[in-house]
């Protein structure tokens, strides 16, 4: 078992800590389990995004809000958990949800997501004034000699 926090030792599970990238490559699903409270109902887990980045369908409690914003999410309840797994046992269905998850991750790539911020910073960056011939410049060595 991977994840956290560690389970009660009396359960006898082979707890392995958090899953590395090498482990996630072999997963078929991501699983989000958590207590139901206001913070978790409104928020999301970073683990959820981590799973999506690997193209993994993510099983997540159905009571979580805004799941429509995270493609590749598969809502479940305690009553229908096994049914959700069964639905995704069909390879074509699994591939479809996996593709949604991976596409979500691709669209949210940092290089794409932060592009508006990069453009804004570029606009705010002061542009150097054109140099006049009398402007003192220093040699690349840091010396005081003038550079032509």
Coordinates of C-alpha atoms in Angstrom, one line a residue:
X1 CA 0.0 0.0 0.0
X2 CA 1.2 3.5 -0.9
X3 CA 0.0 6.8 0.3
X4 CA -0.2 8.5 3.7
X5 CA -0.6 8.7 6.5
X6 CA 0.5 5.2 7.4
X7 CA -2.4 2.8 8.2
X8 CA -2.9 1.3 11.6
X9 CA -0.3 -1.5 12.0
X10 CA -3.0 -3.9 13.2
X11 CA -4.3 -4.0 9.6
X12 CA -1.2 -5.9 8.5
X13 CA -0.8 -3.9 5.3
X14 CA 2.5 -3.8 3.4
X15 CA 2.8 0.0 3.7
X16 CA 5.4 1.5 1.4
X17 CA 5.0 5.3 1.9
X18 CA 4.4 7.6 -1.0
X19 CA 4.5 6.3 -4.5
X20 CA 7.5 7.3 -6.7
X21 CA 7.2 8.1 -10.4
X22 CA 8.4 4.6 -11.2
X23 CA 5.6 3.1 -9.2
X24 CA 2.9 5.4 -10.7
X25 CA 3.8 4.3 -14.2
X26 CA 2.4 0.9 -13.4
X27 CA -0.8 2.1 -11.7
X28 CA -4.2 1.7 -13.3
X29 CA -6.0 4.2 -11.0
X30 CA -5.3 6.9 -8.5
X31 CA -7.4 6.8 -5.4
X32 CA -8.3 9.7 -3.1
X33 CA -9.6 8.8 0.3
X34 CA -10.2 11.4 3.0
X35 CA -12.5 12.4 5.8
X36 CA -15.5 14.5 4.8
X37 CA -15.2 18.0 6.1
X38 CA -15.7 21.5 4.7
X39 CA -12.0 22.0 3.7
X40 CA -11.7 18.7 1.8
X41 CA -15.2 19.1 0.3
X42 CA -14.2 22.5 -1.3
X43 CA -10.5 21.7 -2.0
X44 CA -8.6 19.1 -3.9
X45 CA -5.6 16.9 -3.2
X46 CA -2.2 17.6 -4.8
X47 CA -2.1 13.8 -5.1
X48 CA -5.1 14.1 -7.4
X49 CA -3.2 16.3 -9.9
X50 CA -0.1 14.0 -9.6
X51 CA -2.3 11.0 -10.7
X52 CA -3.8 13.0 -13.6
X53 CA -0.3 13.9 -14.8
X54 CA 0.3 10.2 -15.3
X55 CA -2.9 9.8 -17.2
X56 CA -4.5 7.9 -14.4
X57 CA -8.2 8.0 -13.9
X58 CA -8.7 9.2 -10.3
X59 CA -11.3 7.6 -8.0
X60 CA -12.4 10.5 -5.8
X61 CA -15.3 10.8 -3.2
X62 CA -18.4 11.9 -5.0
X63 CA -19.1 14.5 -2.3
X64 CA -16.1 16.6 -3.4
X65 CA -17.2 19.8 -5.2
X66 CA -15.9 21.0 -8.5
X67 CA -15.0 17.5 -9.9
X68 CA -16.3 18.7 -13.3
X69 CA -13.1 20.9 -13.4
X70 CA -10.8 17.9 -13.1
X71 CA -11.2 15.7 -16.2
X72 CA -10.3 12.1 -15.6
X73 CA -11.9 12.1 -12.1
X74 CA -14.2 9.2 -11.3
X75 CA -16.6 10.0 -8.5
X76 CA -17.5 7.2 -6.1
X77 CA -19.5 6.6 -3.0
X78 CA -19.1 3.8 -0.5
X79 CA -22.0 2.0 -2.1
X80 CA -20.9 2.1 -5.7
X81 CA -17.1 1.9 -5.3
X82 CA -16.9 -1.7 -6.7
X83 CA -19.2 -0.8 -9.6
X84 CA -16.9 2.1 -10.6
X85 CA -13.9 -0.2 -10.6
X86 CA -16.0 -2.7 -12.7
X87 CA -17.0 0.0 -15.2
X88 CA -13.3 0.9 -15.7
X89 CA -12.3 -2.7 -16.1
X90 CA -13.4 -2.4 -19.7
X91 CA -10.2 -1.4 -21.5
X92 CA -11.9 1.0 -23.9
X93 CA -13.7 2.8 -21.1
X94 CA -10.5 3.0 -19.0
X95 CA -8.5 4.3 -22.0
X96 CA -11.1 7.0 -22.5
X97 CA -11.0 8.3 -18.9
X98 CA -7.2 7.9 -18.9
X99 CA -7.0 10.1 -22.1
X100 CA -9.2 12.7 -20.3
X101 CA -6.8 12.7 -17.3
X102 CA -3.7 13.0 -19.4
X103 CA -5.2 15.8 -21.6
X104 CA -6.1 17.7 -18.5
X105 CA -2.5 17.4 -17.3
X106 CA -1.2 18.5 -20.7
X107 CA -3.5 21.6 -20.7
X108 CA -2.3 22.5 -17.2
X109 CA 1.4 22.1 -17.9
X110 CA 3.3 24.8 -16.0
X111 CA 4.8 26.2 -19.2
X112 CA 1.3 26.7 -20.6
X113 CA -0.4 27.8 -17.3
X114 CA 2.2 30.3 -16.4
X115 CA 2.6 31.8 -19.9
X116 CA 0.3 34.8 -19.1
X117 CA 2.5 35.6 -16.0
X118 CA 5.7 35.4 -18.2
X119 CA 4.2 37.8 -20.7
X120 CA 3.2 40.2 -17.9
X121 CA 6.6 40.1 -16.3
X122 CA 8.2 40.7 -19.7
X123 CA 6.0 43.8 -20.1
X124 CA 7.0 45.1 -16.7
X125 CA 10.7 44.5 -17.2
X126 CA 12.4 47.9 -17.8
X127 CA 13.7 48.3 -21.3
X128 CA 17.2 49.7 -21.4
X129 CA 17.5 53.3 -22.7
X130 CA 19.5 53.7 -25.9
X131 CA 23.1 54.5 -25.0
X132 CA 24.6 57.8 -25.9
X133 CA 28.3 57.9 -27.1
X134 CA 29.2 59.7 -23.9
X135 CA 27.8 56.9 -21.7
X136 CA 30.5 55.2 -19.6
X137 CA 30.7 51.4 -20.2
X138 CA 33.1 49.1 -18.5
X139 CA 35.2 46.3 -19.9
X140 CA 33.8 42.7 -19.5
X141 CA 36.6 42.0 -17.0
X142 CA 35.1 44.4 -14.6
X143 CA 37.9 46.9 -15.1
X144 CA 37.4 50.7 -15.6
X145 CA 38.7 50.7 -19.2
X146 CA 36.3 52.0 -21.8
X147 CA 34.8 49.6 -24.3
X148 CA 34.5 50.9 -27.8

